[in-house]
Short mmCIF file of C-alpha atoms in Angstrom, two decimals:
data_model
loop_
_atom_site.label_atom_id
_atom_site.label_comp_id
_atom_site.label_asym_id
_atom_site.label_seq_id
_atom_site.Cartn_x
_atom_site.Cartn_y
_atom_site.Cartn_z
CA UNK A 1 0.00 0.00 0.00
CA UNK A 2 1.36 3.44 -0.82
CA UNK A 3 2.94 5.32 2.36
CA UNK A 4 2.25 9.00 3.39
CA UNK A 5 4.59 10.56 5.66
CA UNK A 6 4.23 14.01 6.79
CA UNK A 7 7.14 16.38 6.81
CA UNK A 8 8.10 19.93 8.34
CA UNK A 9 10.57 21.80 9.67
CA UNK A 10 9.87 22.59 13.45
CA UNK A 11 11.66 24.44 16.11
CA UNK A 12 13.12 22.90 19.29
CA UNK A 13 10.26 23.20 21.06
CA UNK A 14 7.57 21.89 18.75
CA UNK A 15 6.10 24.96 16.21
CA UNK A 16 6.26 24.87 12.48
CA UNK A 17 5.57 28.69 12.80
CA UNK A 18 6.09 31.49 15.28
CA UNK A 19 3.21 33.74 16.24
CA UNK A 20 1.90 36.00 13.71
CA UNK A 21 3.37 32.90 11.01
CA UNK A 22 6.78 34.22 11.94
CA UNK A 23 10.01 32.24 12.19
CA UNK A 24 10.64 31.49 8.86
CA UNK A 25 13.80 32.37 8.41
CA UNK A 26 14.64 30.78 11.10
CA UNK A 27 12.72 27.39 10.68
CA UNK A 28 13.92 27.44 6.83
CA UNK A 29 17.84 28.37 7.06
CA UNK A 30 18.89 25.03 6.28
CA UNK A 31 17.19 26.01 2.94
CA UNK A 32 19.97 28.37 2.05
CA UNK A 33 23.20 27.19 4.70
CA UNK A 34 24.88 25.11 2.29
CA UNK A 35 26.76 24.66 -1.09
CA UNK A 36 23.97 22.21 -3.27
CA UNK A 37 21.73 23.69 -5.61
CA UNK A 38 18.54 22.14 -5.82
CA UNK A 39 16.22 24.34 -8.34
CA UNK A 40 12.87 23.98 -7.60
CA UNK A 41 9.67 24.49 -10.09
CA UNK A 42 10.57 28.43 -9.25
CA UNK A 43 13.35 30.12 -11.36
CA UNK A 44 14.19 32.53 -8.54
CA UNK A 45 13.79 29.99 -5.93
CA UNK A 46 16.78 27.55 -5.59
CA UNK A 47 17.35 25.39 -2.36
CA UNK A 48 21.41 25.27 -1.24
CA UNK A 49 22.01 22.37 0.91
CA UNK A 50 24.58 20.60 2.84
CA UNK A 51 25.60 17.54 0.85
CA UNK A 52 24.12 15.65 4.01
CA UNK A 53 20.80 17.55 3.45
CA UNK A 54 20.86 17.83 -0.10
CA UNK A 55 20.91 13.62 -0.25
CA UNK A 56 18.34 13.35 2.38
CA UNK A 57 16.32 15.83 0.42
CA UNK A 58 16.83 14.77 -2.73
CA UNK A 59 15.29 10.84 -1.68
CA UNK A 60 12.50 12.28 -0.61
CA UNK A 61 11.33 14.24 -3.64
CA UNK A 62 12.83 11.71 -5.59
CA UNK A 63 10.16 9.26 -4.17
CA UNK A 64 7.20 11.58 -3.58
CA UNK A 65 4.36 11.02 -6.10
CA UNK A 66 1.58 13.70 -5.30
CA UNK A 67 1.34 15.48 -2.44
CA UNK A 68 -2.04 16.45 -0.57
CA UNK A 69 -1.97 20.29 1.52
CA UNK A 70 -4.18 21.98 3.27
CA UNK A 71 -6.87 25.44 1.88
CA UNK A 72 -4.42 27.46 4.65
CA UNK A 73 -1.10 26.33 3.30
CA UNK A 74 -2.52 26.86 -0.37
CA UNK A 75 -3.65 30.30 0.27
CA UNK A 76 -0.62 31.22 2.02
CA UNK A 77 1.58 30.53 -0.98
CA UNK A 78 -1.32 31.96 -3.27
CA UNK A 79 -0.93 28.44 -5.04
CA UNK A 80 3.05 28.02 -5.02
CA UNK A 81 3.01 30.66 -8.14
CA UNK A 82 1.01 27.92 -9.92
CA UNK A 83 2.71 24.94 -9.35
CA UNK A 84 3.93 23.16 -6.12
CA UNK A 85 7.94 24.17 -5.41
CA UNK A 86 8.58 20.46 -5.62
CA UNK A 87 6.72 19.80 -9.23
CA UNK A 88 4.43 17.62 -7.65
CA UNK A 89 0.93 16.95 -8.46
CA UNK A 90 -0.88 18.45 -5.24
CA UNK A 91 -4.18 17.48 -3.96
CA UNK A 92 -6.16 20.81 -1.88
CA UNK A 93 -8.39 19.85 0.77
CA UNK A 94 -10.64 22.64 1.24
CA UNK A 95 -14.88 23.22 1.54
CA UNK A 96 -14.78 24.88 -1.85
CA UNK A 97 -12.44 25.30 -5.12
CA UNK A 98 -11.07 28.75 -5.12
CA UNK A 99 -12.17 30.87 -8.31
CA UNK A 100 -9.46 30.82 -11.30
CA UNK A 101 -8.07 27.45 -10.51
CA UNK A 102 -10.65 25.40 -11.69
CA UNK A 103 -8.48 23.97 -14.98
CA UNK A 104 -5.33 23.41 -13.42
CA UNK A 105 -3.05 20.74 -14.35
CA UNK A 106 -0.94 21.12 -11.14
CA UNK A 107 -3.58 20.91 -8.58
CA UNK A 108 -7.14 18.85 -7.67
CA UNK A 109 -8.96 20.70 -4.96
CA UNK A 110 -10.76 17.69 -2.85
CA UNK A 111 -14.03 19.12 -1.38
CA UNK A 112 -15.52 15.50 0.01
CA UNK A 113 -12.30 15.57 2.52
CA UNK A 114 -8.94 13.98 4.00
CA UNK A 115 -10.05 10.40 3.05
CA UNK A 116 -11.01 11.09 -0.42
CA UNK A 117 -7.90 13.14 -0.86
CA UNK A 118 -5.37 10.24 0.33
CA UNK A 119 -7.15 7.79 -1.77
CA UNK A 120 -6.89 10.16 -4.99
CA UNK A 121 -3.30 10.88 -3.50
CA UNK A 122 -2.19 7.51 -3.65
CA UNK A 123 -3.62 6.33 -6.78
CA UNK A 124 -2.06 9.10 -8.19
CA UNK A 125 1.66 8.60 -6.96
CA UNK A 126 1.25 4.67 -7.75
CA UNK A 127 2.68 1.54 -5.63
CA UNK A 128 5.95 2.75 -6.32
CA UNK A 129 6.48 6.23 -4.84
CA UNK A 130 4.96 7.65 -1.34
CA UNK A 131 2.07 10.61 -0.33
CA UNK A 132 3.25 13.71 1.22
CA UNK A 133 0.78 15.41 3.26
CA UNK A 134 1.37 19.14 4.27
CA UNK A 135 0.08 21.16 6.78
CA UNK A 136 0.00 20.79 10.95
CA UNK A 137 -4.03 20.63 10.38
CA UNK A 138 -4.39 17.79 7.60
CA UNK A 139 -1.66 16.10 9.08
CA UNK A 140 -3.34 15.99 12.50
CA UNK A 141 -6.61 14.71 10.26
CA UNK A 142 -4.57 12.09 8.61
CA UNK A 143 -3.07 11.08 11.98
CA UNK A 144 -6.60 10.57 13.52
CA UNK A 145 -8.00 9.33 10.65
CA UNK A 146 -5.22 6.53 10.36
CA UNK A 147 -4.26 7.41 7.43
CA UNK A 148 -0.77 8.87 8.06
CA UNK A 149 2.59 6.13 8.26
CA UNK A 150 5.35 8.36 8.96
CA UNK A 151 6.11 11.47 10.63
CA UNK A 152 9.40 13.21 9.72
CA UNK A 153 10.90 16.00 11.28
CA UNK A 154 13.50 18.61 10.01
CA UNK A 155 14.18 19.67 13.82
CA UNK A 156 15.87 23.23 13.87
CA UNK A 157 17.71 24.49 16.47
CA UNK A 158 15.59 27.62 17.59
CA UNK A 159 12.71 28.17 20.58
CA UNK A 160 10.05 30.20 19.69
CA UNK A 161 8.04 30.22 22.35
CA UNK A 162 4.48 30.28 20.84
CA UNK A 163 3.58 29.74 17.54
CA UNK A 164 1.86 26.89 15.42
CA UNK A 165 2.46 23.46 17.04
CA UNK A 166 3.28 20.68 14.10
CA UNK A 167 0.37 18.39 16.13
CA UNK A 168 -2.27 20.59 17.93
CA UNK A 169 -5.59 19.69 19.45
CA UNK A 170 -5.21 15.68 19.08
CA UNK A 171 -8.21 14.03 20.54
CA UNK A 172 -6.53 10.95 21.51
CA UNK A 173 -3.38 11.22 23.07
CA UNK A 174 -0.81 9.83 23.61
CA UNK A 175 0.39 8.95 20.29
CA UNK A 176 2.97 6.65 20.17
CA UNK A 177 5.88 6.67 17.52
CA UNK A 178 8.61 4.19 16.74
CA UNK A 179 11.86 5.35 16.19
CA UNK A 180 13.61 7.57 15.03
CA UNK A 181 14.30 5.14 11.74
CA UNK A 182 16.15 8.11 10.47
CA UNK A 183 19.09 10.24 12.12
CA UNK A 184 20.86 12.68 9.66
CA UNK A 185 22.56 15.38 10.60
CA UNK A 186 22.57 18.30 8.96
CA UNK A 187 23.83 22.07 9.71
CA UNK A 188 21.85 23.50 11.95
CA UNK A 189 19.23 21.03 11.40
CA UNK A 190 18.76 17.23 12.17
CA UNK A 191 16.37 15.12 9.94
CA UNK A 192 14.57 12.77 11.80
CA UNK A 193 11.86 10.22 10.43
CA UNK A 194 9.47 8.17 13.00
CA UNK A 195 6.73 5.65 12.25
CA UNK A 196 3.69 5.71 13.05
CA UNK A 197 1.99 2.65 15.55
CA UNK A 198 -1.37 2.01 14.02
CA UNK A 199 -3.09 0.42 16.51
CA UNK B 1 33.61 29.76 34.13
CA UNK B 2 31.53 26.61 35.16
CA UNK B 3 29.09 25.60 32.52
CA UNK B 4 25.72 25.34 33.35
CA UNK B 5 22.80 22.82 31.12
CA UNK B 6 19.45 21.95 32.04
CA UNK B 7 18.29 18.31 30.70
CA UNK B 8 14.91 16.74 30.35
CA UNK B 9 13.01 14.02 29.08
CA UNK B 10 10.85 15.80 26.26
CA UNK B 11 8.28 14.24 23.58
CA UNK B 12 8.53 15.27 20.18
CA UNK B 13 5.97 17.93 20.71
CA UNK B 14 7.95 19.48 23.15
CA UNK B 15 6.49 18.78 26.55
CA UNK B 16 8.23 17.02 29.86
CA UNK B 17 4.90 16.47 31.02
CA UNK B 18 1.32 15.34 29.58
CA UNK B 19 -2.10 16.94 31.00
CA UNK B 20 -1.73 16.83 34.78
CA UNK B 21 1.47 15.47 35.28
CA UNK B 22 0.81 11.98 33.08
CA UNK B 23 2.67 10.79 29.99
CA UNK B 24 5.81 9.65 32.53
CA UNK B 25 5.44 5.99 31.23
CA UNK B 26 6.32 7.48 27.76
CA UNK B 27 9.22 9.99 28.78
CA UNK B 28 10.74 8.11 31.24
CA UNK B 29 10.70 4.55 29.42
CA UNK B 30 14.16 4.76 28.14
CA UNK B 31 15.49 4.86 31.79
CA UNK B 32 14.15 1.14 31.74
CA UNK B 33 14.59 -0.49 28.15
CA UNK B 34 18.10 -1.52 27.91
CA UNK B 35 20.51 -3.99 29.62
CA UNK B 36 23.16 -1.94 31.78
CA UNK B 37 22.10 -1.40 35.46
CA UNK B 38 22.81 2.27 36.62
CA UNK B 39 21.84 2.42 40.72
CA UNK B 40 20.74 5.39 42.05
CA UNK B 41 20.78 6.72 46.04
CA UNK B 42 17.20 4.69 45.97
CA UNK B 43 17.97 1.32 46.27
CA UNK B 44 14.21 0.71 44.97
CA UNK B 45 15.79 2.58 42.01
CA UNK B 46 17.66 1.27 39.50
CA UNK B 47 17.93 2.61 35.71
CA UNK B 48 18.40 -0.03 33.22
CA UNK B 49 19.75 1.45 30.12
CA UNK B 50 20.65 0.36 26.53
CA UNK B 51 24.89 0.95 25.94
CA UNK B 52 24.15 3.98 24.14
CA UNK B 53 21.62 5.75 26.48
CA UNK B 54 24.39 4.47 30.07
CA UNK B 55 27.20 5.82 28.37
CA UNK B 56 25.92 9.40 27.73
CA UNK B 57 23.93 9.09 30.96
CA UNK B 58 26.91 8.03 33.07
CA UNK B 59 29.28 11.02 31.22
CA UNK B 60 26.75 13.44 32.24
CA UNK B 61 25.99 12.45 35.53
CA UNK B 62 29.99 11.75 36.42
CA UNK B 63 30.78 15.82 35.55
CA UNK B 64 27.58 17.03 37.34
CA UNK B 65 28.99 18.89 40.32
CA UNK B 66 25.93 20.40 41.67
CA UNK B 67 21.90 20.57 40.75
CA UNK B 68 19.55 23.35 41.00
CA UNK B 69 15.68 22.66 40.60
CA UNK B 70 12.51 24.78 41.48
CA UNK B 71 10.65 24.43 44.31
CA UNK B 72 7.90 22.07 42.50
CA UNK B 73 10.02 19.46 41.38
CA UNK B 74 11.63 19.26 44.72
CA UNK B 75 7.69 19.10 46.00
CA UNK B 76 6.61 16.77 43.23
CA UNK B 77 9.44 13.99 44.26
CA UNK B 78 9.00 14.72 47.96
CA UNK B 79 12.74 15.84 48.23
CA UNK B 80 13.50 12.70 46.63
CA UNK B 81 13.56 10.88 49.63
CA UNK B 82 16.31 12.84 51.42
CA UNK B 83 18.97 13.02 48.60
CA UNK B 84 18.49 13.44 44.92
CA UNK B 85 18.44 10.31 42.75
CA UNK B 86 21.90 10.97 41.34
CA UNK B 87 23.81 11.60 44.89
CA UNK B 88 24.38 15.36 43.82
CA UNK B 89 23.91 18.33 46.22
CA UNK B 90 20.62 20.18 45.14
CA UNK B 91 20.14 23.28 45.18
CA UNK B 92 16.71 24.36 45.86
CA UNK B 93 14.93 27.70 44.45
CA UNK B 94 12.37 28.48 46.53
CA UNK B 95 10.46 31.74 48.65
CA UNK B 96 10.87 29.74 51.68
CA UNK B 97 12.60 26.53 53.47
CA UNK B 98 10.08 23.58 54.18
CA UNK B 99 10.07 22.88 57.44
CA UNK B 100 11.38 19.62 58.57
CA UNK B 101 14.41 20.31 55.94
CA UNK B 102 16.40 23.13 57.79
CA UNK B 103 19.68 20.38 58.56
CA UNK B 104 19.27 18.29 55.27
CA UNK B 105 22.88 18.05 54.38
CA UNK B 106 21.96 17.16 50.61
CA UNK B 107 20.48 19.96 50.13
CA UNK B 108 20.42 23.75 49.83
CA UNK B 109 17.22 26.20 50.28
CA UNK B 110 18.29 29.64 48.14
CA UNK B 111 15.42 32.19 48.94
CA UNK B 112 17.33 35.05 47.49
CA UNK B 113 16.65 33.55 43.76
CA UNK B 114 18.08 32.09 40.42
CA UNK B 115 20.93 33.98 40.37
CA UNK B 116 22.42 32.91 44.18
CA UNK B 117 21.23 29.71 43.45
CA UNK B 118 23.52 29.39 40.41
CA UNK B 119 26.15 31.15 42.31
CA UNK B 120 26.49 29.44 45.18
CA UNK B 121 26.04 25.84 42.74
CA UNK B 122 29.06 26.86 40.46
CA UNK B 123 31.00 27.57 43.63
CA UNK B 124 29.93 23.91 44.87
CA UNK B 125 30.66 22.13 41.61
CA UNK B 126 34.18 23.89 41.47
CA UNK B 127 36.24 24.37 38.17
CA UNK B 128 36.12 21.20 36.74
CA UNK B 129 32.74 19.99 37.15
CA UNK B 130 29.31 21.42 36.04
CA UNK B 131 26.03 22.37 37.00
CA UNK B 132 22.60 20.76 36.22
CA UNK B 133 19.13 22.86 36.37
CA UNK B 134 16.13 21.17 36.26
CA UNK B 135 12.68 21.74 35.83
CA UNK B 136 11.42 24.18 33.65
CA UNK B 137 10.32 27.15 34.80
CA UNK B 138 13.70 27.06 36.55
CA UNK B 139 15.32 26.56 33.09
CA UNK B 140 13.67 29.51 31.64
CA UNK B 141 14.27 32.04 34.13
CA UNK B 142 18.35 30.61 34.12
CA UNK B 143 17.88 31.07 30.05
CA UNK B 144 16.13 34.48 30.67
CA UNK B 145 18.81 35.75 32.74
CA UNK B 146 21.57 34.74 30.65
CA UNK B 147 22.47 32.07 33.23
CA UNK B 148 21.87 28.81 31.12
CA UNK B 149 25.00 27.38 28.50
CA UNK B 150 23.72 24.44 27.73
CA UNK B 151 19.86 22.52 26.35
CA UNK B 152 20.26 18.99 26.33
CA UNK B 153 16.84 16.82 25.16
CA UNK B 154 16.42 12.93 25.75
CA UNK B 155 13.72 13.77 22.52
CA UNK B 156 11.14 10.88 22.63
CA UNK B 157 9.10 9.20 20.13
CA UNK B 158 5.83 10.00 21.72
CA UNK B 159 3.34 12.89 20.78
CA UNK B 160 1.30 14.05 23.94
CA UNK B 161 -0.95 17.00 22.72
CA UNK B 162 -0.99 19.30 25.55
CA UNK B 163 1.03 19.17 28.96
CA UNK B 164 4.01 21.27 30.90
CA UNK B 165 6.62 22.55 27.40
CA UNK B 166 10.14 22.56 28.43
CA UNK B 167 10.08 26.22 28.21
CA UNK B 168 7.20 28.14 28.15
CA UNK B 169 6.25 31.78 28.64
CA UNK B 170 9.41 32.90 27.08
CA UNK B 171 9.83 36.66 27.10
CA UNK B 172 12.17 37.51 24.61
CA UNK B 173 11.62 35.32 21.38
CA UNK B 174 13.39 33.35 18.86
CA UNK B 175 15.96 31.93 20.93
CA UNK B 176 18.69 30.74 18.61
CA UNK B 177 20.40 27.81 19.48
CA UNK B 178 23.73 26.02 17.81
CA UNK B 179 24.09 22.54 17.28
CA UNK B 180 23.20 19.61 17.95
CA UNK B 181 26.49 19.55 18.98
CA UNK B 182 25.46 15.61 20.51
CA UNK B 183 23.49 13.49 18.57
CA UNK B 184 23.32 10.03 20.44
CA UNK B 185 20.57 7.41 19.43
CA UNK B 186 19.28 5.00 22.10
CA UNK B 187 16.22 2.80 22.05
CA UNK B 188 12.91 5.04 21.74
CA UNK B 189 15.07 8.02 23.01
CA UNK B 190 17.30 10.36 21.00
CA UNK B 191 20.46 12.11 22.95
CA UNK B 192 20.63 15.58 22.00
CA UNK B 193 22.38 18.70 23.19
CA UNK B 194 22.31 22.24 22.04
CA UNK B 195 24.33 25.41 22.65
CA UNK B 196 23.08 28.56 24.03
CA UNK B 197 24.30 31.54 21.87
CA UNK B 198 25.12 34.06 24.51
CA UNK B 199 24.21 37.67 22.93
#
């Protein structure tokens, strides 16, 4: 069955973005601290990674076959210019399609929710490559819905105090993980994977 | 100057404590999941750590020259039963001394706050050893007042939801860290510890 993992970059003490969706620069330098060039699908945008970074980075595109966000995280990057940043086929949960973006090739808005969105999600990517799901809401969905395999982590060396927690408002907790599978260390970031128990 | 780190237990949501003190089974299980007996002052006590998790545990404890907690974890354990698990003078933060504890000879009541407390533990510890703060308020206000060197997480596989963060309340936000400058994996537990850039 095809995985979906979840991925973000989160600060030390658990937010994927400060108050006021602050941080960034912060939560993202290991997007710019090192010496590989990874273009993405924007010409002015290109990733520089440490080589350990850049090859944990790289696998994980590599093997991602559609990817399935949240209405917030779609709105907030007015539709990645048009396209996601990674070139993947993105699925948008969200109550209604958003006007203009009805005939895109890059992106199926899913209005019948999470479930219907993983199953497109995965029959899109195929047996062969994995789901990414994006987005400290859907992921929490997909979590509780039991629907998510993998959580992985870009850990970043920074408190911010308050913010947006990567898991907020679980209704059953705990949730326990298995791992971490994963252990890379980057600069000023460590990439860490963990597997979800389904019960 | 002697260094000073605070070190907890901490899920990968960032709290050292689920909703009303729960979620220890989770945190705490790597003190009990591996082969290599560590005794503590209780003889009802006894840690039983994988290679990995003893050998960073046991280099830790060995250079710890002197604690300093708050006044609720010294509560919370009941004054550890006379003498703090790891056989290390304590020093105690608190607005007054408990009665019943004015002669304890493991431990020290500061009433004239963090910054005695610290003091008079560096002065204990000597040169060549350090000093341990734990609990979290007590963390924060030794980060806040520029007290603190040192974060080190045992970061564990488990999400709780809602409970005690490490640090909470912070005042003055980001709070860049460097590092990991440790990365140690155990079993369910990853070692990690994380510099305090000093403005």
């Amino acid at each position: 069955m095809t995985h979906v993992y979840t991925s973000a970059s989160m600060s030390l003490d658990g937010y994927i973005a400060g108050p006021g969706d602050s941080g960034f620069d912060h939560l993202f330098q290991w997007y710019g601290n090192g010496d590989v060039e990874i273009p993405t699908t924007d010409p002015e945008m290109t990733f520089k990674l440490t080589p350990q970074s850049a090859a944990y980075f790289s696998a994980s595109t590599r093997s991602t076959g559609a990817l399935v966000v949240g209405r917030h995280l779609f709105d907030f990057t007015s539709g990645w210019g048009g396209e996601h940043t990674l070139g993947v086929h993105t699925f948008v949960v969200t109550h209604s399609v958003p006007s203009g973006w009805e005939h895109s090739e890059n992106f199926t808005f899913v209005t019948d929710g999470i479930e219907s969105a993983i199953a497109q999600a995965k029959k899109h990517a195929g047996p062969d490559r994995v789901v990414g799901v994006n987005g400290g809401t859907i992921a929490r969905q997909c979590l509780e819905a039991g629907l998510l395999d993998e959580i992985c982590v870009d850990l970043v060396p920074v408190l911010l105090g308050a913010g947006t927690p990567f898991f907020s408002e679980l209704r059953k907790v705990p949730v326990t993980l298995e791992g971490p599978t994963t252990v890379i260390e980057g600069k000023a970031v460590t990439h860490l994977r963990y597997k979800v128990v389904h019960p």
